[in-house]
PDB file of C-alpha atoms in Angstrom:
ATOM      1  CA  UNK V 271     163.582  11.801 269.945  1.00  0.00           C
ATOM      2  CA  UNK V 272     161.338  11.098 267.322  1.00  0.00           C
ATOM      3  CA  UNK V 273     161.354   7.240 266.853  1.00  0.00           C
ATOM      4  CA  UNK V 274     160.071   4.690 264.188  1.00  0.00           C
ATOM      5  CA  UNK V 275     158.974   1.169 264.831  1.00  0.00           C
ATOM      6  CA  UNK V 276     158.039  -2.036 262.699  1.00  0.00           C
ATOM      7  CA  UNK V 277     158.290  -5.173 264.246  1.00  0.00           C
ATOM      8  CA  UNK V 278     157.661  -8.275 262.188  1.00  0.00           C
ATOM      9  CA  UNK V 279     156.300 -11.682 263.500  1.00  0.00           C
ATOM     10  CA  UNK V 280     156.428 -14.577 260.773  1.00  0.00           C
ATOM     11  CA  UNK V 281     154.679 -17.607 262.085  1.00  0.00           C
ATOM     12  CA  UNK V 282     155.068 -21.214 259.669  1.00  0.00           C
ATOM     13  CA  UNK V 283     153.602 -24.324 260.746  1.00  0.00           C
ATOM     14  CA  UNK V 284     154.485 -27.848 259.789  1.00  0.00           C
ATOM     15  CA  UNK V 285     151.114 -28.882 259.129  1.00  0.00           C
ATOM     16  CA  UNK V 286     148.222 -26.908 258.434  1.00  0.00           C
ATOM     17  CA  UNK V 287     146.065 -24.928 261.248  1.00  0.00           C
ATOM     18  CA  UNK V 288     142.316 -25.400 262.099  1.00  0.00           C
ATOM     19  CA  UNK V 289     142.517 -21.928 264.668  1.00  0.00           C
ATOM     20  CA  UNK V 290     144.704 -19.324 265.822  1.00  0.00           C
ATOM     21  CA  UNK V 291     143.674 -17.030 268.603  1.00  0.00           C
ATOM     22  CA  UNK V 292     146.739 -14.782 269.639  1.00  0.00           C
ATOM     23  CA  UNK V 293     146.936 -11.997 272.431  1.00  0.00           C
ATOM     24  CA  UNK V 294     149.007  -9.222 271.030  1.00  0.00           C
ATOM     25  CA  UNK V 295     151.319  -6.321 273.625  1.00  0.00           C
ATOM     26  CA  UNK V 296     152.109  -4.874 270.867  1.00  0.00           C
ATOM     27  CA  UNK V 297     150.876  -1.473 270.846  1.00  0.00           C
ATOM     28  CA  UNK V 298     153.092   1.629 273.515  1.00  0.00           C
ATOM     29  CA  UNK V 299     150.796   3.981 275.554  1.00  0.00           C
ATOM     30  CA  UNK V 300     151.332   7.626 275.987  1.00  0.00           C
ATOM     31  CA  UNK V 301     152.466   9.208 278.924  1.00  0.00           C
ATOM     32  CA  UNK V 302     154.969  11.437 280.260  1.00  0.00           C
ATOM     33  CA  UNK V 303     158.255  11.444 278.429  1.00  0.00           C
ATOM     34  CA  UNK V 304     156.507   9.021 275.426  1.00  0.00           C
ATOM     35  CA  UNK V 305     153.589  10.172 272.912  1.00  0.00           C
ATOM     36  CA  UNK V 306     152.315   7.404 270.241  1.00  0.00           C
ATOM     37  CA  UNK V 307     152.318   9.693 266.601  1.00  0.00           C
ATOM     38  CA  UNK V 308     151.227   7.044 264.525  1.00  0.00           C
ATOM     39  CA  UNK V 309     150.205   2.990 264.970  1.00  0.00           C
ATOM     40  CA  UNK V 310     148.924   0.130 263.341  1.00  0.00           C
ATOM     41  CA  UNK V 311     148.809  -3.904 263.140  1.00  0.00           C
ATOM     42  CA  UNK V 312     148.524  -5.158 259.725  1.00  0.00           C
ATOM     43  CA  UNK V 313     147.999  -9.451 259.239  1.00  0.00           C
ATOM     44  CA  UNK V 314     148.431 -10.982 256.195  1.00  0.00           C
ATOM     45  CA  UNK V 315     145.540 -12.492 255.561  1.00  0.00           C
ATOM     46  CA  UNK V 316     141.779 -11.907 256.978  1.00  0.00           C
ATOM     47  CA  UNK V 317     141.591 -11.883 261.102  1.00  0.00           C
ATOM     48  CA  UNK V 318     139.414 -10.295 263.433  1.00  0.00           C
ATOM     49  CA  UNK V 319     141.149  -7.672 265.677  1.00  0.00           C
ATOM     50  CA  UNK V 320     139.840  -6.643 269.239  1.00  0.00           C
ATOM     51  CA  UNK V 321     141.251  -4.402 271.224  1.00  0.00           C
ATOM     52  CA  UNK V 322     141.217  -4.270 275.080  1.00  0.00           C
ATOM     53  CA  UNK V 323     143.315  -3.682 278.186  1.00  0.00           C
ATOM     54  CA  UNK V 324     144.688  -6.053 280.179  1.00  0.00           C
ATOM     55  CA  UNK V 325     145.175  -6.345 284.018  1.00  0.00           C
ATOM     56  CA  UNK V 326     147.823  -4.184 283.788  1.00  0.00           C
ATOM     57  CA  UNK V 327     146.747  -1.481 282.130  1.00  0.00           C
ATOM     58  CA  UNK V 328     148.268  -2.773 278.971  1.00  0.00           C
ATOM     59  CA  UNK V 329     147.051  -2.269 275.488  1.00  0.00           C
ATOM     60  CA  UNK V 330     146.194  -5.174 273.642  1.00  0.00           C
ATOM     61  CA  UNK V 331     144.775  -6.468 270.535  1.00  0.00           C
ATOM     62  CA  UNK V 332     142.744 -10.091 270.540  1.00  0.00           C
ATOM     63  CA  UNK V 333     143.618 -11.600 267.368  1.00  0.00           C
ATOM     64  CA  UNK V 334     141.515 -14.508 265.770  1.00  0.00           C
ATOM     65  CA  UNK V 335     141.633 -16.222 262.436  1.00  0.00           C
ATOM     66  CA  UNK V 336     140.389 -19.615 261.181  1.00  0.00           C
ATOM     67  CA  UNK V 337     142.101 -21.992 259.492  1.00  0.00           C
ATOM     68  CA  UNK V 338     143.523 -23.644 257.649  1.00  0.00           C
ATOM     69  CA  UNK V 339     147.056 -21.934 258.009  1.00  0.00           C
ATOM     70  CA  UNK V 340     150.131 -22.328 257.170  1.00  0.00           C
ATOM     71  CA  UNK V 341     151.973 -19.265 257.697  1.00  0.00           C
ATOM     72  CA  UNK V 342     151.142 -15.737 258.843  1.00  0.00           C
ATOM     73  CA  UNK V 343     152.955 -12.556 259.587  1.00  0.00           C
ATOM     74  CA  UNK V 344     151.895 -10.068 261.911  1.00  0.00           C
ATOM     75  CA  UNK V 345     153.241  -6.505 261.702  1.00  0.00           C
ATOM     76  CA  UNK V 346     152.993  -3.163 263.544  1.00  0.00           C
ATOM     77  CA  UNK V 347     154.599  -0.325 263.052  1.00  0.00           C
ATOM     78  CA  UNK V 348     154.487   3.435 263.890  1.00  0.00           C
ATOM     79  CA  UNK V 349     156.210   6.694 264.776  1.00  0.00           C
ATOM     80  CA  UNK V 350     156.798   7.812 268.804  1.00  0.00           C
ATOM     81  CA  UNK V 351     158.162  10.811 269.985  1.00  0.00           C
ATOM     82  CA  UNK V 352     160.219  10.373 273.162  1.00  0.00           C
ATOM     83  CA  UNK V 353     161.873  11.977 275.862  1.00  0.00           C
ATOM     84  CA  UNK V 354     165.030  11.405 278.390  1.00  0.00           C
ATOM     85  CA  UNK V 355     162.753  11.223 282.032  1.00  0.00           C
ATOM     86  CA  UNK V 356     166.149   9.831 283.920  1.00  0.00           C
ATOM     87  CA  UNK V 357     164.025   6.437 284.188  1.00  0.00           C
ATOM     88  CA  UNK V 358     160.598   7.990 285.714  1.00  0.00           C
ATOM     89  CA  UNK V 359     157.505   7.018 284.600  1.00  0.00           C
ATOM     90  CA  UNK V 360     154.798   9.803 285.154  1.00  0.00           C
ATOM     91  CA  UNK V 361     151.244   9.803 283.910  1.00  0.00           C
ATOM     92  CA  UNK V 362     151.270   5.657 282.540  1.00  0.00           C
ATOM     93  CA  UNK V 363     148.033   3.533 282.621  1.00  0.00           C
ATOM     94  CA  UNK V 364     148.544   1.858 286.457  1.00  0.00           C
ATOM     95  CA  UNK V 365     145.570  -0.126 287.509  1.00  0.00           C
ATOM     96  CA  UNK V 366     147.846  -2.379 290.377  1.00  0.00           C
ATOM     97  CA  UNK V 367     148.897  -1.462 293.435  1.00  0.00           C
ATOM     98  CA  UNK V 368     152.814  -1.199 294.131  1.00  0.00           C
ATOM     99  CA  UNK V 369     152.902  -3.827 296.709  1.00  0.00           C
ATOM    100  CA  UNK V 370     151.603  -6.182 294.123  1.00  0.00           C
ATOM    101  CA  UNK V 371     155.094  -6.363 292.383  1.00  0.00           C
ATOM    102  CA  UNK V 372     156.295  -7.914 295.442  1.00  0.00           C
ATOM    103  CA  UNK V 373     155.332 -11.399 294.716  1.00  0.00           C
ATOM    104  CA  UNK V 374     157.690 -13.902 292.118  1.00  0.00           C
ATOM    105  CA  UNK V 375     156.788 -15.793 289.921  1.00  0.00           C
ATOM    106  CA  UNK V 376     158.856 -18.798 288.704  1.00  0.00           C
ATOM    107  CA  UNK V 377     160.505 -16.595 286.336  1.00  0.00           C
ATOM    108  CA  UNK V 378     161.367 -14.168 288.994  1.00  0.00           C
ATOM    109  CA  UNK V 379     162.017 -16.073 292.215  1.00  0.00           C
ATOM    110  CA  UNK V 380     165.265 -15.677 293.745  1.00  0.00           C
ATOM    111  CA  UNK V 381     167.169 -19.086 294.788  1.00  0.00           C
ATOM    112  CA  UNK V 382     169.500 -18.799 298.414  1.00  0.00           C
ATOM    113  CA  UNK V 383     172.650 -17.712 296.727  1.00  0.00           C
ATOM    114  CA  UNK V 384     171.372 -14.952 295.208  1.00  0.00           C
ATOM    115  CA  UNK V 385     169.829 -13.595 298.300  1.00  0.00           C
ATOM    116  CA  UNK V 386     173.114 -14.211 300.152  1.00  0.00           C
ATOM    117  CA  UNK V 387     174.862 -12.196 297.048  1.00  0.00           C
ATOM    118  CA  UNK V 388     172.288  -9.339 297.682  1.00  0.00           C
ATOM    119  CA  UNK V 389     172.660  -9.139 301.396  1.00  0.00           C
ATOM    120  CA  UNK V 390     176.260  -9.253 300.957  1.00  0.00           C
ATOM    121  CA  UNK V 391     176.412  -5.610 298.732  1.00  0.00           C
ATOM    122  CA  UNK V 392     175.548  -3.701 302.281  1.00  0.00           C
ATOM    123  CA  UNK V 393     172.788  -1.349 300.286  1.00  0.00           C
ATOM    124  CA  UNK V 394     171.902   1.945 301.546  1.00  0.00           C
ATOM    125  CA  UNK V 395     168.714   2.132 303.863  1.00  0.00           C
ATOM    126  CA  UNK V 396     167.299   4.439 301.831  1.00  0.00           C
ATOM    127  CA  UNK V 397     164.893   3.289 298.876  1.00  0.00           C
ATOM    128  CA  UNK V 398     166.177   5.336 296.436  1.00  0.00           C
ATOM    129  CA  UNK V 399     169.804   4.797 296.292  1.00  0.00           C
ATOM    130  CA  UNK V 400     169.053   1.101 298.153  1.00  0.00           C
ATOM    131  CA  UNK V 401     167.517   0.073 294.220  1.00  0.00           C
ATOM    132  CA  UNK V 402     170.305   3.048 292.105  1.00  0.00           C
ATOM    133  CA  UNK V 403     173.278   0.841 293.948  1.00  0.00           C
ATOM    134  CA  UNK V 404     171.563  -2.838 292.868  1.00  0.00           C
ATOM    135  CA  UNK V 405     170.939  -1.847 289.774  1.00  0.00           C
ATOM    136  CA  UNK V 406     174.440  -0.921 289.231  1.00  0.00           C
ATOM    137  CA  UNK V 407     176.002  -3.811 291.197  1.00  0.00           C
ATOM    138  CA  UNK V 408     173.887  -6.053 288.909  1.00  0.00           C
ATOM    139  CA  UNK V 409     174.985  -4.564 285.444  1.00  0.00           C
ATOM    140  CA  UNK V 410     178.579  -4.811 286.833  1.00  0.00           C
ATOM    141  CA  UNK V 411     178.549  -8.072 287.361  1.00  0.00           C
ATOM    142  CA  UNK V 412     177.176 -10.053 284.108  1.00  0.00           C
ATOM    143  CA  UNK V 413     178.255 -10.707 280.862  1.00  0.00           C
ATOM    144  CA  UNK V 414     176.123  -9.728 278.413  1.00  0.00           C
ATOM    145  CA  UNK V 415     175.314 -12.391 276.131  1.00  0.00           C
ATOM    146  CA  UNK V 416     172.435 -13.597 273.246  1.00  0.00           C
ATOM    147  CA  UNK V 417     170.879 -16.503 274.463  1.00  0.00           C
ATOM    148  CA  UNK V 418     168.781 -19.667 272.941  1.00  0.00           C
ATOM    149  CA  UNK V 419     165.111 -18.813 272.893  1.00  0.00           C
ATOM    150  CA  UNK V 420     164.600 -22.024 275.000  1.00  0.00           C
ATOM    151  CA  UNK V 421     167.367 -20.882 277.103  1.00  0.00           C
ATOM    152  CA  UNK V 422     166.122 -21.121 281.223  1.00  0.00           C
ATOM    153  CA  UNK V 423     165.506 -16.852 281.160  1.00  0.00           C
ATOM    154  CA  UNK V 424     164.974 -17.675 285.272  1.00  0.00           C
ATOM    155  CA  UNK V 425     166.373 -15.422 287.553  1.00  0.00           C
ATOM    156  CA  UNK V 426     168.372 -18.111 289.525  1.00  0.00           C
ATOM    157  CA  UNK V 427     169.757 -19.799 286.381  1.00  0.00           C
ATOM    158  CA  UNK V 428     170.666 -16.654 285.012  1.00  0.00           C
ATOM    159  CA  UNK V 429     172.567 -15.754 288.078  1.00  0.00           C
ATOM    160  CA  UNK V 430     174.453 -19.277 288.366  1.00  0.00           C
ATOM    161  CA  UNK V 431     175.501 -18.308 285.164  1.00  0.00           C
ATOM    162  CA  UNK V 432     176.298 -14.808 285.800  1.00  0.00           C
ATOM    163  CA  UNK V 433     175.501 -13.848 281.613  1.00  0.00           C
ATOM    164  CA  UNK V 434     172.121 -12.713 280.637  1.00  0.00           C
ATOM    165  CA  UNK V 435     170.476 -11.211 277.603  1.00  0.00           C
ATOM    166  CA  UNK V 436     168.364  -8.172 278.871  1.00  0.00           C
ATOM    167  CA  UNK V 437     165.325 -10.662 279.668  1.00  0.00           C
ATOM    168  CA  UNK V 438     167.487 -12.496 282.046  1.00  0.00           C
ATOM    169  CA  UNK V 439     169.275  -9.700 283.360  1.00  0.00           C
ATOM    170  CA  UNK V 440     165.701  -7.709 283.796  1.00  0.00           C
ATOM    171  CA  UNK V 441     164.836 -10.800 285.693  1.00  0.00           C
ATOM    172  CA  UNK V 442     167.401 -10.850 287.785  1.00  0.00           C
ATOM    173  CA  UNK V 443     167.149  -7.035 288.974  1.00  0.00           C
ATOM    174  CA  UNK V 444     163.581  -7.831 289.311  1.00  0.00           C
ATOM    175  CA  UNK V 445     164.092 -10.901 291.698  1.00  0.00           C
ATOM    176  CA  UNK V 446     167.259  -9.207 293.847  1.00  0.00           C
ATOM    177  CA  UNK V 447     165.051  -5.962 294.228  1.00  0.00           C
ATOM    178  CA  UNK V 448     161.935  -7.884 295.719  1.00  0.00           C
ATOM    179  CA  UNK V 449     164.280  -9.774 298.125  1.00  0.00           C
ATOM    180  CA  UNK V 450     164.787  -5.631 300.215  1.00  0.00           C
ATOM    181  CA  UNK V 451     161.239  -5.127 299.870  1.00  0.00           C
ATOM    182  CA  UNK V 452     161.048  -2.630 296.791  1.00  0.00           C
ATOM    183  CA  UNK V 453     158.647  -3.623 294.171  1.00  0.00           C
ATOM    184  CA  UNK V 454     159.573  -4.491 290.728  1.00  0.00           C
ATOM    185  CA  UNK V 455     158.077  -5.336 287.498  1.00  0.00           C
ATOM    186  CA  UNK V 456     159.071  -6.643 283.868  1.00  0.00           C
ATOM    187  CA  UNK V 457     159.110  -4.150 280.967  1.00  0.00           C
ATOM    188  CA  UNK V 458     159.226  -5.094 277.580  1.00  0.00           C
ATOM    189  CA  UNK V 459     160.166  -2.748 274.688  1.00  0.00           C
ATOM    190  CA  UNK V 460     161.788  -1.582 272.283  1.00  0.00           C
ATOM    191  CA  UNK V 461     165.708  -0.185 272.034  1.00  0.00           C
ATOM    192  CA  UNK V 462     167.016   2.265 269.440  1.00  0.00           C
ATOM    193  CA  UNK V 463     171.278   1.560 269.788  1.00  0.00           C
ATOM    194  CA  UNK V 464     172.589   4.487 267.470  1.00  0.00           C
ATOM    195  CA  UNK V 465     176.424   3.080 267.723  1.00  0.00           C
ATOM    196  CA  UNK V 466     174.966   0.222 265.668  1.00  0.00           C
ATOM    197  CA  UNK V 467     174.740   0.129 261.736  1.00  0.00           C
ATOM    198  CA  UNK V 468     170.948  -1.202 261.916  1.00  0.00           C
ATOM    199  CA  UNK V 469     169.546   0.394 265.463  1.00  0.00           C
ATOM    200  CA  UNK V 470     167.204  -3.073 265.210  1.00  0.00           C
ATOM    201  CA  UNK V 471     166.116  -4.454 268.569  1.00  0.00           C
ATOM    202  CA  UNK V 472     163.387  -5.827 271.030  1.00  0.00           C
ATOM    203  CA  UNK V 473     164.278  -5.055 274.605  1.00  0.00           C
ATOM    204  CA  UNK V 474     163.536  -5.658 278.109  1.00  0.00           C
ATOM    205  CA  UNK V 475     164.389  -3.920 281.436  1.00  0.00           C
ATOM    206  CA  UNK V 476     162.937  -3.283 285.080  1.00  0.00           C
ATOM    207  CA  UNK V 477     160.829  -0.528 287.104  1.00  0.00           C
ATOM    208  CA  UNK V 478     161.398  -0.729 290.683  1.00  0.00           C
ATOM    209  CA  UNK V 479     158.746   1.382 293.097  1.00  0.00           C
ATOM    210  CA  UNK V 480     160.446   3.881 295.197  1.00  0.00           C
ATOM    211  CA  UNK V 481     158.121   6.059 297.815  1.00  0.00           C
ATOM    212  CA  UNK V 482     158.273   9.731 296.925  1.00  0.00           C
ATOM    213  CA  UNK V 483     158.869   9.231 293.398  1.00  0.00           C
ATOM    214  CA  UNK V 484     157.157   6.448 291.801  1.00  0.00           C
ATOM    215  CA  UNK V 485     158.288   4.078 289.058  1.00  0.00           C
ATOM    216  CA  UNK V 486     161.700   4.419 287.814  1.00  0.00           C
ATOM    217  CA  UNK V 487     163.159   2.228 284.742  1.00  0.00           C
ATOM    218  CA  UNK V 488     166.782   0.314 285.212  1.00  0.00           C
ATOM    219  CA  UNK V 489     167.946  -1.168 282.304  1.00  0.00           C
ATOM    220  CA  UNK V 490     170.757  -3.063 283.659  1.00  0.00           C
ATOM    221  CA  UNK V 491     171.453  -5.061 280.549  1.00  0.00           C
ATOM    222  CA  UNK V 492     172.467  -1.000 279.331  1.00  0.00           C
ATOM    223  CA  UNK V 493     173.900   0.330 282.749  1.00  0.00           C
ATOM    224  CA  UNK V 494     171.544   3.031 282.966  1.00  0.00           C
ATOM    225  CA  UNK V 495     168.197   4.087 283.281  1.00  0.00           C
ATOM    226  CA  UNK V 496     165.993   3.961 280.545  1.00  0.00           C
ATOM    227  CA  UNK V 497     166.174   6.999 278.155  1.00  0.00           C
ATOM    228  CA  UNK V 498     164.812   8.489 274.911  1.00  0.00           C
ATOM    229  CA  UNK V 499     166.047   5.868 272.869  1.00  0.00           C
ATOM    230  CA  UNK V 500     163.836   3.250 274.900  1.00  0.00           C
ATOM    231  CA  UNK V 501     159.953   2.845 273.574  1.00  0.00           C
ATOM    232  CA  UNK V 502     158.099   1.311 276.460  1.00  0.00           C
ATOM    233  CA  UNK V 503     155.322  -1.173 275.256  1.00  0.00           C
ATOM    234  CA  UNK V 504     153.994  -3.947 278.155  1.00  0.00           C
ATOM    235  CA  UNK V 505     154.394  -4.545 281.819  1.00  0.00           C
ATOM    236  CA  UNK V 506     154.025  -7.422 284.079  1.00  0.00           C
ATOM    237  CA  UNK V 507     155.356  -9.449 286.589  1.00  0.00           C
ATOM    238  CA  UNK V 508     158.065 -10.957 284.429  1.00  0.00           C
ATOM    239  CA  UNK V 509     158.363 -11.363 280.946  1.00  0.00           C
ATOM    240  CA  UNK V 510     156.282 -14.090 280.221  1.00  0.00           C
ATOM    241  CA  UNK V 511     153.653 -11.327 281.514  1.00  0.00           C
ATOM    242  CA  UNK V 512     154.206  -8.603 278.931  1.00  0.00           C
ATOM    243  CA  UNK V 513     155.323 -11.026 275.862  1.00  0.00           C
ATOM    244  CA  UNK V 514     154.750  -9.494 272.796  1.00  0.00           C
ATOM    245  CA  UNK V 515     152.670 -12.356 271.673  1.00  0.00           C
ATOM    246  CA  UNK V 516     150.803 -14.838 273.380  1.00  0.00           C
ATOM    247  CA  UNK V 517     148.201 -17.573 272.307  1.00  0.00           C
ATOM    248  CA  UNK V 518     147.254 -20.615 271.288  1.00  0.00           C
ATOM    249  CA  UNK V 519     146.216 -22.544 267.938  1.00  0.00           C
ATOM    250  CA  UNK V 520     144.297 -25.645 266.981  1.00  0.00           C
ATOM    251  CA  UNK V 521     146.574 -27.848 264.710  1.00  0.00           C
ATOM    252  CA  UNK V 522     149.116 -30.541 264.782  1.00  0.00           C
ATOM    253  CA  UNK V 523     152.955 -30.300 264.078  1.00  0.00           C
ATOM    254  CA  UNK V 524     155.295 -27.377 265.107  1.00  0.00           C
ATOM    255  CA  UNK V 525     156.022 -23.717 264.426  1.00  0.00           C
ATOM    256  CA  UNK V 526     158.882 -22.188 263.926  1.00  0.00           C
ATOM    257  CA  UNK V 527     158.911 -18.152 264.658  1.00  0.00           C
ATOM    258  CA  UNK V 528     160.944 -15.535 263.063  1.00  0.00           C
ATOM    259  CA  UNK V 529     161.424 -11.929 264.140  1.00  0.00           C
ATOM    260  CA  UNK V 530     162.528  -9.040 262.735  1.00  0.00           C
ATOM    261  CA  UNK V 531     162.328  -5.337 264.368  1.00  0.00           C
ATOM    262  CA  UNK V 532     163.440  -2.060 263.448  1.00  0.00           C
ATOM    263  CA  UNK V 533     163.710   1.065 265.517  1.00  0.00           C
ATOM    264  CA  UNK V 534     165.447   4.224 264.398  1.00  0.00           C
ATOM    265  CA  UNK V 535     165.127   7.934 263.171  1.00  0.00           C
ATOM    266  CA  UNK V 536     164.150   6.843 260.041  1.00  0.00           C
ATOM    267  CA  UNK V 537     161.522   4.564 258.819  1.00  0.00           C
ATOM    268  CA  UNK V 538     162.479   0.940 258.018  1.00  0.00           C
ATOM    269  CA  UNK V 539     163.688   0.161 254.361  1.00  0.00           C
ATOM    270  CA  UNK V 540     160.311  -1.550 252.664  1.00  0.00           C
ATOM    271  CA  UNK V 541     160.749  -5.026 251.357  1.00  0.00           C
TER     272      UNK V 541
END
C-alpha cells in the first residue's frame, strides 16, 4: 500500500522561551514489508537539525533552537510503500538483544492481579501460539476508549480499568507477555483506518520475540497483527521510549501541545 504521512506538532508557551532542545522519533526505517519513498521535517522558524540513531536502532533528529519562543510547529511528512508481513518484522535496524525486552519499566510492570489473570488463561507451551492466544485474550477483554493525555497509560492501571487507548492496551500486552518469559517491546506508529472519513491517526502496538521467527507485531488495540495499513516509526521499552517527541526547554510558564496527523492514499489537504 502506498501510504502518505504528515504529522503536525504545534507547541505555544505561556511565556516566552530562552531554549528548546527536542529529540525527535519521527522519521520510519526501511525494511522488509516497509520502504521510506519520500521524508522530511520542516520547523517554522530557524533550528539546527542533527540526525543520529538511538540505542535502539531508531532514527532520530536532535533539534535545537534559541529563544525567545513563543510558539513553534514541527512537521514531517512523506510517502511509504507498505506491505501485509502477518506481523513479522524482517531486515529492521536491531542493535539489542531479545532478552533485553524482558525487563519493565514503570510503564510496563505488571501488578499481582494481572499476573494471576495471565496464569489463569492456561496458554499453550509453545512460544508461538503461547503470545497469538494473549494477544487475543487481551484485545477481547478491553474496551477501547480515548483517554486524557495525563491519563495513568500504566499497565496495571490500565488493567484495573480494563479500557485502554492503544498506548495502554500496547502496554498491557507488553507487561502480560514478559510475565511467560517472551520478550516484548513498545512500537509507536502510525495507522491508516480506511472505514473512517479522515484515515488520521498516531498509533501504538507491541512486538513480542518468538524463537524461530523473530519479531512479530500485535496490535491488540486492532485485534490483529499489524498490516499494510500500519507505518512503523520507533521502538522501545514502552512508550515513553519511542515518543515521538522528547525534550526539554529553558523558560517559565506552561505549554500546551496540539497534534494533528494524517495518513492515507492520498496526500493531506494543504492548509
Amino acid at each position: 500500500m502506498r501510504l502518505f504521512v504528515k504529522h503536525r506538532s504545534e507547541y505555544r508557551f505561556s511565556e516566552p522561551q530562552a531554549r528548546l532542545v527536542q529529540l525527535l522519533r519521527l522519521t520510519p526505517g526501511n525494511h522488509a514489508g516497509q520502504s521510506i519513498v519520500s521524508w522530511r521535517i520542516d520547523v517554522d522558524r530557524d533550528a539546527r537539525l542533527k540526525p543520529a540513531r538511538d540505542g535502539y536502532g531508531n532514527e532520530t533528529t536532535m533539534l535545537y533552537i534559541d529563544g525567545p519562543l513563543d510558539r513553534i510547529a514541527i512537521e514531517v511528512s512523506g510517502e511509504v510503500l507498505t506491505e501485509d508481513r502477518a506481523g513479522m518484522v524482517i531486515g529492521s535496524t536491531e542493535t539489542l538483544p531479545p532478552l533485553y525486552y524482558l525487563q519493565s519499566t514503570p510503564l510496563t510492570k505488571a501488578d499481582a492481579a494481572l499476573i494471576d489473570y495471565v496464569e489463569t488463561l492456561g496458554l499453550p507451551a509453545e512460544p508461538q501460539p503461547r503470545a497469538h492466544a494473549l494477544a487475543e485474550a487481551l484485545a477481547d477483554l478491553f474496551e477501547p476508549v480515548a483517554v486524557h493525555p495525563a491519563t495513568d497509560q500504566s499497565a496495571a492501571a490500565r488493567f484495573a480499568a480494563r479500557a485502554a487507548d492503544p498506548q495502554g492496551n500496547a502496554h498491557v500486552l507488553i507487561a502480560a507477555a514478559r510475565t511467560v518469559g517472551l520478550p516484548a517491546r513498545y512500537v509507536a506508529g502510525h495507522l491508516y483506518r480506511p472505514d473512517e472519513s479522515d484515515g488520521h491517526a498516531a498509533h501504538g502496538w507491541a512486538e513480542i520475540w518468538i524463537d524461530g521467527y523473530g519479531w512479530i507485531g500485535f496490535d491488540a488495540f486492532e485485534g490483529c497483527c499489524p498490516r499494510d495499513e500500519h507505518v512503523r516509526v520507533a521502538i522501545g521499552l514502552d512508550h515513553r521510549e519511542a515518543a515521538p517527541i522528547s525534550g526539554l526547554r529553558i523558560g517559565g510558564g506552561h505549554e500546551a501541545l496540539a497534534i494533528d496527523v494524517h495518513v492515507g492514499p492520498e496526500p493531506a489537504a494543504q492548509d
